[in-house]
């Protein structure tokens, strides 16, 4: 018996990075996975490789979620993973003084609207059975301020709070639908490429990015996927409204140098 046998699990943004790792880990644990992404070709490639189904789904488009509900009216797990930093199309300023309203909205459209629509779809698609697991991928940036990524941090903080609202709403409704958030930091995926580049200073830049991380390394997408497997499984039956950090110790506190006294 595998940990996710018999469960139908939908993962957004699963064409690469953390979402892909989650889709692969779910399949390895016996789940029937729906691999979704805005980029249909990447979703199809992952789905073909693991022998599962796929769907083109832009999480910010309500019509795409409606098509998803028509195709998959019932589901056991939804992972709202798709997310953008806003730096994908080039490094426009994202600090609170210079970020444009257009960029601010574009990031919130995917990260926050996408998660809201994904949670709404999930509750409706789980209501009849009365049980399920919603997993929202927030970020360490949802717990602390990020001066250079204002929209990203704001959207991720809102995901953290909305997860708790969803958890409480479902409990209030007498539904056994759990909702939890995962808060990764510095996980080496294609999301980092615009910041790392492929120049000769790549290793140096990587070391700089994790210099403040107590474990002094990037996390692996598979390490985040392992948490998602736990939350999707019945092992986490008593967990709802929880936030799980996976950040090499970054949020545990500052590593203060020993006193000289
Ligand atoms: P990634 O950029 O490598 O992959 C993101 C995937 O989401 C891509 O396949 C992309 O096509 C898809 N996507 C983008 N916009 C979409 C949309 N509108 N609808 C559907 N799919 C869309 O990113 P990643 O590093 O794998 O990040 C996955 C999640 O984890 C994101 O929510 C991100 O904010 C979060 N996260 C990542 C890190 C990290 O260090 N990598 C840290 C904290 C949180």
PDB file of C-alpha atoms and ligand atoms in Angstrom:
ATOM      1  CA  UNK A   1       0.000   0.000   0.000  1.00  0.00           C
ATOM      2  CA  UNK A   2       1.512   3.351  -1.061  1.00  0.00           C
ATOM      3  CA  UNK A   3       0.867   6.588   0.839  1.00  0.00           C
ATOM      4  CA  UNK A   4      -1.366   8.199  -1.828  1.00  0.00           C
ATOM      5  CA  UNK A   5      -3.010   5.134  -3.358  1.00  0.00           C
ATOM      6  CA  UNK A   6      -6.473   5.911  -4.713  1.00  0.00           C
ATOM      7  CA  UNK A   7      -6.128   9.697  -4.449  1.00  0.00           C
ATOM      8  CA  UNK A   8      -6.698  12.065  -7.363  1.00  0.00           C
ATOM      9  CA  UNK A   9      -4.288  14.988  -6.952  1.00  0.00           C
ATOM     10  CA  UNK A  10      -4.120  18.154  -9.041  1.00  0.00           C
ATOM     11  CA  UNK A  11      -0.899  20.190  -9.063  1.00  0.00           C
ATOM     12  CA  UNK A  12      -0.628  23.666 -10.625  1.00  0.00           C
ATOM     13  CA  UNK A  13       2.554  24.994 -12.210  1.00  0.00           C
ATOM     14  CA  UNK A  14       3.763  21.401 -12.462  1.00  0.00           C
ATOM     15  CA  UNK A  15       5.615  21.728 -15.765  1.00  0.00           C
ATOM     16  CA  UNK A  16       8.916  22.345 -13.983  1.00  0.00           C
ATOM     17  CA  UNK A  17      10.535  23.164 -10.625  1.00  0.00           C
ATOM     18  CA  UNK A  18       8.807  22.420  -7.330  1.00  0.00           C
ATOM     19  CA  UNK A  19       5.458  21.600  -8.979  1.00  0.00           C
ATOM     20  CA  UNK A  20       7.094  19.017 -11.215  1.00  0.00           C
ATOM     21  CA  UNK A  21       8.850  17.448  -8.208  1.00  0.00           C
ATOM     22  CA  UNK A  22       5.511  17.284  -6.353  1.00  0.00           C
ATOM     23  CA  UNK A  23       3.760  15.658  -9.330  1.00  0.00           C
ATOM     24  CA  UNK A  24       6.549  13.074  -9.588  1.00  0.00           C
ATOM     25  CA  UNK A  25       6.543  12.359  -5.829  1.00  0.00           C
ATOM     26  CA  UNK A  26       2.740  11.997  -5.799  1.00  0.00           C
ATOM     27  CA  UNK A  27       2.874   9.549  -8.708  1.00  0.00           C
ATOM     28  CA  UNK A  28       5.642   7.573  -6.992  1.00  0.00           C
ATOM     29  CA  UNK A  29       3.330   7.270  -3.949  1.00  0.00           C
ATOM     30  CA  UNK A  30       0.539   5.817  -6.092  1.00  0.00           C
ATOM     31  CA  UNK A  31      -1.569   8.935  -6.733  1.00  0.00           C
ATOM     32  CA  UNK A  32      -3.501   9.582  -9.905  1.00  0.00           C
ATOM     33  CA  UNK A  33      -2.013  12.990 -10.756  1.00  0.00           C
ATOM     34  CA  UNK A  34      -3.376  15.783 -12.954  1.00  0.00           C
ATOM     35  CA  UNK A  35      -0.300  17.692 -14.089  1.00  0.00           C
ATOM     36  CA  UNK A  36      -1.284  21.275 -14.930  1.00  0.00           C
ATOM     37  CA  UNK A  37       0.608  24.344 -16.086  1.00  0.00           C
ATOM     38  CA  UNK A  38       0.058  27.544 -18.055  1.00  0.00           C
ATOM     39  CA  UNK A  39       2.639  26.082 -20.421  1.00  0.00           C
ATOM     40  CA  UNK A  40       0.692  23.082 -21.724  1.00  0.00           C
ATOM     41  CA  UNK A  41       3.702  21.542 -23.471  1.00  0.00           C
ATOM     42  CA  UNK A  42       5.700  21.284 -20.246  1.00  0.00           C
ATOM     43  CA  UNK A  43       2.709  19.834 -18.382  1.00  0.00           C
ATOM     44  CA  UNK A  44       2.274  17.245 -21.107  1.00  0.00           C
ATOM     45  CA  UNK A  45       5.972  16.332 -21.078  1.00  0.00           C
ATOM     46  CA  UNK A  46       5.933  15.690 -17.305  1.00  0.00           C
ATOM     47  CA  UNK A  47       2.610  13.818 -17.490  1.00  0.00           C
ATOM     48  CA  UNK A  48       3.826  11.606 -20.345  1.00  0.00           C
ATOM     49  CA  UNK A  49       6.988  10.801 -18.409  1.00  0.00           C
ATOM     50  CA  UNK A  50       5.113   9.673 -15.291  1.00  0.00           C
ATOM     51  CA  UNK A  51       2.182   8.106 -17.161  1.00  0.00           C
ATOM     52  CA  UNK A  52      -0.456  10.481 -15.796  1.00  0.00           C
ATOM     53  CA  UNK A  53      -2.957  13.026 -17.217  1.00  0.00           C
ATOM     54  CA  UNK A  54      -2.408  16.720 -17.888  1.00  0.00           C
ATOM     55  CA  UNK A  55      -4.339  19.931 -18.436  1.00  0.00           C
ATOM     56  CA  UNK A  56      -3.355  23.402 -19.627  1.00  0.00           C
ATOM     57  CA  UNK A  57      -4.383  25.672 -16.767  1.00  0.00           C
ATOM     58  CA  UNK A  58      -3.497  29.326 -16.243  1.00  0.00           C
ATOM     59  CA  UNK A  59      -4.299  29.731 -12.555  1.00  0.00           C
ATOM     60  CA  UNK A  60      -5.235  33.404 -12.940  1.00  0.00           C
ATOM     61  CA  UNK A  61      -7.948  32.633 -15.522  1.00  0.00           C
ATOM     62  CA  UNK A  62     -11.350  31.868 -14.047  1.00  0.00           C
ATOM     63  CA  UNK A  63     -12.452  30.260 -17.332  1.00  0.00           C
ATOM     64  CA  UNK A  64      -9.536  27.779 -17.104  1.00  0.00           C
ATOM     65  CA  UNK A  65     -10.656  26.761 -13.603  1.00  0.00           C
ATOM     66  CA  UNK A  66     -14.206  26.292 -14.899  1.00  0.00           C
ATOM     67  CA  UNK A  67     -12.876  24.002 -17.644  1.00  0.00           C
ATOM     68  CA  UNK A  68     -10.900  22.159 -14.959  1.00  0.00           C
ATOM     69  CA  UNK A  69     -14.046  21.745 -12.829  1.00  0.00           C
ATOM     70  CA  UNK A  70     -15.925  20.407 -15.861  1.00  0.00           C
ATOM     71  CA  UNK A  71     -13.176  17.871 -16.575  1.00  0.00           C
ATOM     72  CA  UNK A  72     -12.456  16.980 -12.926  1.00  0.00           C
ATOM     73  CA  UNK A  73     -15.551  17.649 -10.798  1.00  0.00           C
ATOM     74  CA  UNK A  74     -14.116  15.629  -7.882  1.00  0.00           C
ATOM     75  CA  UNK A  75     -10.582  15.584  -6.529  1.00  0.00           C
ATOM     76  CA  UNK A  76      -8.790  14.571  -3.300  1.00  0.00           C
ATOM     77  CA  UNK A  77      -5.830  16.973  -3.257  1.00  0.00           C
ATOM     78  CA  UNK A  78      -5.105  20.327  -4.856  1.00  0.00           C
ATOM     79  CA  UNK A  79      -1.637  21.842  -4.687  1.00  0.00           C
ATOM     80  CA  UNK A  80      -1.691  25.556  -5.494  1.00  0.00           C
ATOM     81  CA  UNK A  81       1.955  25.775  -6.491  1.00  0.00           C
ATOM     82  CA  UNK A  82       2.079  28.041  -9.575  1.00  0.00           C
ATOM     83  CA  UNK A  83       3.791  31.305  -8.725  1.00  0.00           C
ATOM     84  CA  UNK A  84       5.833  34.122 -10.215  1.00  0.00           C
ATOM     85  CA  UNK A  85       8.321  36.565  -8.732  1.00  0.00           C
ATOM     86  CA  UNK A  86       7.703  39.244 -11.358  1.00  0.00           C
ATOM     87  CA  UNK A  87      11.325  39.063 -12.510  1.00  0.00           C
ATOM     88  CA  UNK A  88      10.660  36.474 -15.227  1.00  0.00           C
ATOM     89  CA  UNK A  89      10.497  39.005 -18.070  1.00  0.00           C
ATOM     90  CA  UNK A  90      13.502  41.029 -16.922  1.00  0.00           C
ATOM     91  CA  UNK A  91      14.498  42.825 -13.781  1.00  0.00           C
ATOM     92  CA  UNK A  92      12.040  45.710 -13.476  1.00  0.00           C
ATOM     93  CA  UNK A  93      12.176  47.356 -10.036  1.00  0.00           C
ATOM     94  CA  UNK A  94       9.897  45.689  -7.521  1.00  0.00           C
ATOM     95  CA  UNK A  95      10.675  47.754  -4.434  1.00  0.00           C
ATOM     96  CA  UNK A  96       7.735  49.542  -2.736  1.00  0.00           C
ATOM     97  CA  UNK A  97       8.808  52.924  -4.113  1.00  0.00           C
ATOM     98  CA  UNK A  98       9.227  51.980  -7.784  1.00  0.00           C
ATOM     99  CA  UNK A  99       7.130  48.915  -8.591  1.00  0.00           C
ATOM    100  CA  UNK A 100       4.502  49.789 -11.195  1.00  0.00           C
ATOM    101  CA  UNK A 101       0.822  49.127 -10.507  1.00  0.00           C
ATOM    102  CA  UNK A 102       0.782  46.903 -13.581  1.00  0.00           C
ATOM    103  CA  UNK A 103       3.617  44.715 -12.247  1.00  0.00           C
ATOM    104  CA  UNK A 104       2.033  44.659  -8.782  1.00  0.00           C
ATOM    105  CA  UNK A 105      -1.238  43.377 -10.249  1.00  0.00           C
ATOM    106  CA  UNK A 106       0.481  40.871 -12.543  1.00  0.00           C
ATOM    107  CA  UNK A 107       2.212  39.150  -9.617  1.00  0.00           C
ATOM    108  CA  UNK A 108      -0.929  39.144  -7.460  1.00  0.00           C
ATOM    109  CA  UNK A 109      -2.998  37.815 -10.368  1.00  0.00           C
ATOM    110  CA  UNK A 110      -0.979  34.617 -10.514  1.00  0.00           C
ATOM    111  CA  UNK A 111       0.062  34.120  -6.893  1.00  0.00           C
ATOM    112  CA  UNK A 112      -2.983  35.348  -5.001  1.00  0.00           C
ATOM    113  CA  UNK A 113      -5.916  35.244  -7.454  1.00  0.00           C
ATOM    114  CA  UNK A 114      -4.593  31.877  -8.676  1.00  0.00           C
ATOM    115  CA  UNK A 115      -4.515  30.458  -5.146  1.00  0.00           C
ATOM    116  CA  UNK A 116      -7.948  31.890  -4.308  1.00  0.00           C
ATOM    117  CA  UNK A 117      -9.459  30.312  -7.458  1.00  0.00           C
ATOM    118  CA  UNK A 118      -7.615  27.046  -6.774  1.00  0.00           C
ATOM    119  CA  UNK A 119      -8.944  26.877  -3.209  1.00  0.00           C
ATOM    120  CA  UNK A 120     -12.481  27.666  -4.377  1.00  0.00           C
ATOM    121  CA  UNK A 121     -12.306  24.940  -7.017  1.00  0.00           C
ATOM    122  CA  UNK A 122     -10.884  22.510  -4.446  1.00  0.00           C
ATOM    123  CA  UNK A 123     -13.604  23.062  -1.839  1.00  0.00           C
ATOM    124  CA  UNK A 124     -16.324  22.590  -4.454  1.00  0.00           C
ATOM    125  CA  UNK A 125     -14.615  19.504  -5.896  1.00  0.00           C
ATOM    126  CA  UNK A 126     -14.136  17.961  -2.425  1.00  0.00           C
ATOM    127  CA  UNK A 127     -17.471  18.901  -0.870  1.00  0.00           C
ATOM    128  CA  UNK A 128     -19.438  15.856  -1.974  1.00  0.00           C
ATOM    129  CA  UNK A 129     -16.928  13.402  -0.513  1.00  0.00           C
ATOM    130  CA  UNK A 130     -16.451  15.782   2.404  1.00  0.00           C
ATOM    131  CA  UNK A 131     -12.740  15.138   2.657  1.00  0.00           C
ATOM    132  CA  UNK A 132      -9.551  16.364   1.013  1.00  0.00           C
ATOM    133  CA  UNK A 133      -6.291  18.258   1.314  1.00  0.00           C
ATOM    134  CA  UNK A 134      -5.479  21.703  -0.063  1.00  0.00           C
ATOM    135  CA  UNK A 135      -1.792  22.600  -0.073  1.00  0.00           C
ATOM    136  CA  UNK A 136      -0.784  26.172  -0.808  1.00  0.00           C
ATOM    137  CA  UNK A 137       2.812  26.939  -1.686  1.00  0.00           C
ATOM    138  CA  UNK A 138       3.567  30.258  -0.045  1.00  0.00           C
ATOM    139  CA  UNK A 139       7.149  31.259   0.770  1.00  0.00           C
ATOM    140  CA  UNK A 140       9.472  32.431   3.471  1.00  0.00           C
ATOM    141  CA  UNK A 141       8.709  35.772   1.767  1.00  0.00           C
ATOM    142  CA  UNK A 142       5.148  35.467   3.068  1.00  0.00           C
ATOM    143  CA  UNK A 143       6.467  35.742   6.618  1.00  0.00           C
ATOM    144  CA  UNK A 144       9.019  38.563   6.376  1.00  0.00           C
ATOM    145  CA  UNK A 145       9.303  41.726   4.309  1.00  0.00           C
ATOM    146  CA  UNK A 146      11.365  41.625   1.096  1.00  0.00           C
ATOM    147  CA  UNK A 147      12.453  45.153   0.070  1.00  0.00           C
ATOM    148  CA  UNK A 148      13.222  44.236  -3.552  1.00  0.00           C
ATOM    149  CA  UNK A 149      10.169  42.026  -4.169  1.00  0.00           C
ATOM    150  CA  UNK A 150       7.219  43.907  -2.685  1.00  0.00           C
ATOM    151  CA  UNK A 151       4.467  42.342  -4.790  1.00  0.00           C
ATOM    152  CA  UNK A 152       5.847  38.818  -4.351  1.00  0.00           C
ATOM    153  CA  UNK A 153       6.096  39.196  -0.560  1.00  0.00           C
ATOM    154  CA  UNK A 154       2.622  40.746  -0.296  1.00  0.00           C
ATOM    155  CA  UNK A 155       1.020  38.007  -2.398  1.00  0.00           C
ATOM    156  CA  UNK A 156       2.764  35.234  -0.461  1.00  0.00           C
ATOM    157  CA  UNK A 157       1.712  36.740   2.897  1.00  0.00           C
ATOM    158  CA  UNK A 158      -1.878  36.824   1.641  1.00  0.00           C
ATOM    159  CA  UNK A 159      -1.630  33.139   0.651  1.00  0.00           C
ATOM    160  CA  UNK A 160      -0.492  32.307   4.190  1.00  0.00           C
ATOM    161  CA  UNK A 161      -3.535  34.023   5.674  1.00  0.00           C
ATOM    162  CA  UNK A 162      -6.018  32.765   3.087  1.00  0.00           C
ATOM    163  CA  UNK A 163      -4.907  29.198   3.839  1.00  0.00           C
ATOM    164  CA  UNK A 164      -5.993  29.662   7.452  1.00  0.00           C
ATOM    165  CA  UNK A 165      -9.317  31.188   6.370  1.00  0.00           C
ATOM    166  CA  UNK A 166      -9.962  28.198   4.104  1.00  0.00           C
ATOM    167  CA  UNK A 167      -8.979  25.768   6.888  1.00  0.00           C
ATOM    168  CA  UNK A 168     -11.368  27.419   9.367  1.00  0.00           C
ATOM    169  CA  UNK A 169     -14.193  27.741   6.842  1.00  0.00           C
ATOM    170  CA  UNK A 170     -14.036  24.041   5.967  1.00  0.00           C
ATOM    171  CA  UNK A 171     -13.934  23.009   9.629  1.00  0.00           C
ATOM    172  CA  UNK A 172     -16.857  25.319  10.379  1.00  0.00           C
ATOM    173  CA  UNK A 173     -18.800  23.672   7.544  1.00  0.00           C
ATOM    174  CA  UNK A 174     -18.205  20.269   9.113  1.00  0.00           C
ATOM    175  CA  UNK A 175     -16.013  19.257   6.166  1.00  0.00           C
ATOM    176  CA  UNK A 176     -12.900  17.170   6.645  1.00  0.00           C
ATOM    177  CA  UNK A 177     -11.084  19.317   4.077  1.00  0.00           C
ATOM    178  CA  UNK A 178      -7.697  20.384   5.408  1.00  0.00           C
ATOM    179  CA  UNK A 179      -5.760  23.400   4.159  1.00  0.00           C
ATOM    180  CA  UNK A 180      -2.116  24.075   4.989  1.00  0.00           C
ATOM    181  CA  UNK A 181       0.669  26.248   3.618  1.00  0.00           C
ATOM    182  CA  UNK A 182       4.292  25.411   2.853  1.00  0.00           C
ATOM    183  CA  UNK A 183       6.923  28.139   3.138  1.00  0.00           C
ATOM    184  CA  UNK A 184      10.103  27.311   1.230  1.00  0.00           C
ATOM    185  CA  UNK A 185      13.167  29.504   0.824  1.00  0.00           C
ATOM    186  CA  UNK A 186      15.981  29.249  -1.707  1.00  0.00           C
ATOM    187  CA  UNK A 187      15.022  26.048  -3.516  1.00  0.00           C
ATOM    188  CA  UNK A 188      17.100  25.572  -6.639  1.00  0.00           C
ATOM    189  CA  UNK A 189      14.642  25.652  -9.553  1.00  0.00           C
ATOM    190  CA  UNK A 190      14.474  27.481 -12.906  1.00  0.00           C
ATOM    191  CA  UNK A 191      12.855  30.386 -10.995  1.00  0.00           C
ATOM    192  CA  UNK A 192      16.356  31.332  -9.834  1.00  0.00           C
ATOM    193  CA  UNK A 193      17.960  31.415 -13.280  1.00  0.00           C
ATOM    194  CA  UNK A 194      17.387  35.142 -14.004  1.00  0.00           C
ATOM    195  CA  UNK A 195      19.134  35.938 -10.709  1.00  0.00           C
ATOM    196  CA  UNK A 196      21.977  33.412 -10.963  1.00  0.00           C
ATOM    197  CA  UNK A 197      22.789  33.595 -14.682  1.00  0.00           C
ATOM    198  CA  UNK A 198      25.174  31.132 -16.292  1.00  0.00           C
ATOM    199  CA  UNK A 199      28.311  33.263 -16.171  1.00  0.00           C
ATOM    200  CA  UNK A 200      31.622  32.352 -14.511  1.00  0.00           C
ATOM    201  CA  UNK A 201      30.434  33.927 -11.235  1.00  0.00           C
ATOM    202  CA  UNK A 202      27.413  31.582 -10.928  1.00  0.00           C
ATOM    203  CA  UNK A 203      28.863  29.567  -8.017  1.00  0.00           C
ATOM    204  CA  UNK A 204      29.850  32.771  -6.237  1.00  0.00           C
ATOM    205  CA  UNK A 205      26.353  34.200  -6.685  1.00  0.00           C
ATOM    206  CA  UNK A 206      24.788  30.988  -5.387  1.00  0.00           C
ATOM    207  CA  UNK A 207      26.981  31.154  -2.297  1.00  0.00           C
ATOM    208  CA  UNK A 208      25.992  34.798  -1.769  1.00  0.00           C
ATOM    209  CA  UNK A 209      22.277  33.963  -1.908  1.00  0.00           C
ATOM    210  CA  UNK A 210      22.574  31.326   0.820  1.00  0.00           C
ATOM    211  CA  UNK A 211      25.182  33.118   2.936  1.00  0.00           C
ATOM    212  CA  UNK A 212      22.520  33.992   5.574  1.00  0.00           C
ATOM    213  CA  UNK A 213      20.967  30.514   5.533  1.00  0.00           C
ATOM    214  CA  UNK A 214      22.147  28.536   8.580  1.00  0.00           C
ATOM    215  CA  UNK A 215      22.485  25.353   6.488  1.00  0.00           C
ATOM    216  CA  UNK A 216      24.441  27.296   3.821  1.00  0.00           C
ATOM    217  CA  UNK A 217      22.927  25.588   0.812  1.00  0.00           C
ATOM    218  CA  UNK A 218      19.962  25.722  -1.567  1.00  0.00           C
ATOM    219  CA  UNK A 219      17.096  23.320  -0.966  1.00  0.00           C
ATOM    220  CA  UNK A 220      16.098  20.678  -3.504  1.00  0.00           C
ATOM    221  CA  UNK A 221      12.603  20.614  -5.090  1.00  0.00           C
ATOM    222  CA  UNK A 222      12.270  16.999  -3.899  1.00  0.00           C
ATOM    223  CA  UNK A 223      12.675  18.160  -0.294  1.00  0.00           C
ATOM    224  CA  UNK A 224       9.598  20.397  -0.685  1.00  0.00           C
ATOM    225  CA  UNK A 225       7.745  17.586  -2.481  1.00  0.00           C
ATOM    226  CA  UNK A 226       8.261  15.316   0.537  1.00  0.00           C
ATOM    227  CA  UNK A 227       6.295  17.779   2.695  1.00  0.00           C
ATOM    228  CA  UNK A 228       3.525  17.954   0.101  1.00  0.00           C
ATOM    229  CA  UNK A 229       3.277  14.138   0.147  1.00  0.00           C
ATOM    230  CA  UNK A 230       2.902  14.225   3.927  1.00  0.00           C
ATOM    231  CA  UNK A 231       0.134  16.868   3.774  1.00  0.00           C
ATOM    232  CA  UNK A 232      -1.707  15.038   0.990  1.00  0.00           C
ATOM    233  CA  UNK A 233      -1.588  11.744   2.875  1.00  0.00           C
ATOM    234  CA  UNK A 234      -3.830  10.512   5.683  1.00  0.00           C
ATOM    235  CA  UNK A 235      -0.797  10.730   8.015  1.00  0.00           C
ATOM    236  CA  UNK A 236      -1.585  14.459   8.262  1.00  0.00           C
ATOM    237  CA  UNK A 237      -5.267  13.873   9.121  1.00  0.00           C
ATOM    238  CA  UNK A 238      -5.128  16.187  12.181  1.00  0.00           C
ATOM    239  CA  UNK A 239      -3.221  19.031  10.455  1.00  0.00           C
ATOM    240  CA  UNK A 240      -5.108  22.043   9.179  1.00  0.00           C
ATOM    241  CA  UNK A 241      -4.362  25.758   9.166  1.00  0.00           C
ATOM    242  CA  UNK A 242      -0.693  24.923   9.729  1.00  0.00           C
ATOM    243  CA  UNK A 243       2.320  26.572   8.109  1.00  0.00           C
ATOM    244  CA  UNK A 244       5.405  24.500   7.445  1.00  0.00           C
ATOM    245  CA  UNK A 245       8.712  26.255   6.834  1.00  0.00           C
ATOM    246  CA  UNK A 246      11.385  24.519   4.764  1.00  0.00           C
ATOM    247  CA  UNK A 247      14.231  26.991   4.577  1.00  0.00           C
ATOM    248  CA  UNK A 248      17.496  25.557   5.894  1.00  0.00           C
ATOM    249  CA  UNK A 249      16.841  27.312   9.206  1.00  0.00           C
ATOM    250  CA  UNK A 250      16.537  30.837   7.779  1.00  0.00           C
ATOM    251  CA  UNK A 251      13.435  31.802   9.762  1.00  0.00           C
ATOM    252  CA  UNK A 252      14.647  30.237  13.005  1.00  0.00           C
ATOM    253  CA  UNK A 253      16.429  33.480  13.935  1.00  0.00           C
ATOM    254  CA  UNK A 254      19.697  35.258  13.272  1.00  0.00           C
ATOM    255  CA  UNK A 255      22.859  33.272  13.657  1.00  0.00           C
ATOM    256  CA  UNK A 256      24.453  35.708  16.108  1.00  0.00           C
ATOM    257  CA  UNK A 257      28.195  35.421  16.565  1.00  0.00           C
ATOM    258  CA  UNK A 258      29.225  34.106  20.031  1.00  0.00           C
ATOM    259  CA  UNK A 259      29.715  36.847  22.613  1.00  0.00           C
ATOM    260  CA  UNK A 260      33.315  37.889  23.309  1.00  0.00           C
ATOM    261  CA  UNK A 261      32.598  38.240  27.022  1.00  0.00           C
TER     262      UNK A 261
HETATM  263  P1  LIG B   1       9.433  27.908 -11.450  1.00  0.00           P
HETATM  264  O1  LIG B   1       9.437  29.280 -12.034  1.00  0.00           O
HETATM  265  O2  LIG B   1      10.624  27.056 -11.635  1.00  0.00           O
HETATM  266  O3  LIG B   1       8.153  27.117 -11.942  1.00  0.00           O
HETATM  267  C1  LIG B   1       6.891  27.733 -11.894  1.00  0.00           C
HETATM  268  C2  LIG B   1       5.935  27.005 -12.817  1.00  0.00           C
HETATM  269  O4  LIG B   1       4.678  27.699 -12.727  1.00  0.00           O
HETATM  270  C3  LIG B   1       6.345  27.030 -14.287  1.00  0.00           C
HETATM  271  O5  LIG B   1       6.175  25.752 -14.856  1.00  0.00           O
HETATM  272  C4  LIG B   1       5.390  28.045 -14.918  1.00  0.00           C
HETATM  273  O6  LIG B   1       5.081  27.770 -16.294  1.00  0.00           O
HETATM  274  C5  LIG B   1       4.169  27.900 -14.033  1.00  0.00           C
HETATM  275  N1  LIG B   1       3.322  29.081 -14.066  1.00  0.00           N
HETATM  276  C6  LIG B   1       3.684  30.386 -14.044  1.00  0.00           C
HETATM  277  N2  LIG B   1       2.611  31.180 -14.129  1.00  0.00           N
HETATM  278  C7  LIG B   1       1.535  30.349 -14.187  1.00  0.00           C
HETATM  279  C8  LIG B   1       0.149  30.548 -14.289  1.00  0.00           C
HETATM  280  N3  LIG B   1      -0.364  31.783 -14.381  1.00  0.00           N
HETATM  281  N4  LIG B   1      -0.667  29.469 -14.296  1.00  0.00           N
HETATM  282  C9  LIG B   1      -0.157  28.223 -14.238  1.00  0.00           C
HETATM  283  N5  LIG B   1       1.156  27.949 -14.178  1.00  0.00           N
HETATM  284  C10 LIG B   1       1.991  29.014 -14.145  1.00  0.00           C
HETATM  285  O7  LIG B   1       9.137  28.143  -9.882  1.00  0.00           O
HETATM  286  P2  LIG B   1       9.434  27.226  -8.598  1.00  0.00           P
HETATM  287  O8  LIG B   1      10.706  27.672  -7.994  1.00  0.00           O
HETATM  288  O9  LIG B   1       9.241  25.794  -8.926  1.00  0.00           O
HETATM  289  O10 LIG B   1       8.287  27.757  -7.632  1.00  0.00           O
HETATM  290  C11 LIG B   1       7.098  27.041  -7.395  1.00  0.00           C
HETATM  291  C12 LIG B   1       6.375  27.719  -6.247  1.00  0.00           C
HETATM  292  O11 LIG B   1       7.194  27.722  -5.089  1.00  0.00           O
HETATM  293  C13 LIG B   1       6.006  29.181  -6.510  1.00  0.00           C
HETATM  294  O12 LIG B   1       4.756  29.490  -5.965  1.00  0.00           O
HETATM  295  C14 LIG B   1       7.095  29.931  -5.773  1.00  0.00           C
HETATM  296  O13 LIG B   1       6.710  31.231  -5.398  1.00  0.00           O
HETATM  297  C15 LIG B   1       7.296  29.034  -4.578  1.00  0.00           C
HETATM  298  N6  LIG B   1       8.584  29.236  -3.931  1.00  0.00           N
HETATM  299  C16 LIG B   1       9.729  28.938  -4.594  1.00  0.00           C
HETATM  300  C17 LIG B   1      10.928  29.162  -3.950  1.00  0.00           C
HETATM  301  C18 LIG B   1      12.236  28.835  -4.614  1.00  0.00           C
HETATM  302  O14 LIG B   1      13.277  29.191  -4.032  1.00  0.00           O
HETATM  303  N7  LIG B   1      12.264  28.187  -5.762  1.00  0.00           N
HETATM  304  C19 LIG B   1      10.965  29.694  -2.649  1.00  0.00           C
HETATM  305  C20 LIG B   1       9.764  30.002  -2.037  1.00  0.00           C
HETATM  306  C21 LIG B   1       8.569  29.757  -2.673  1.00  0.00           C
END
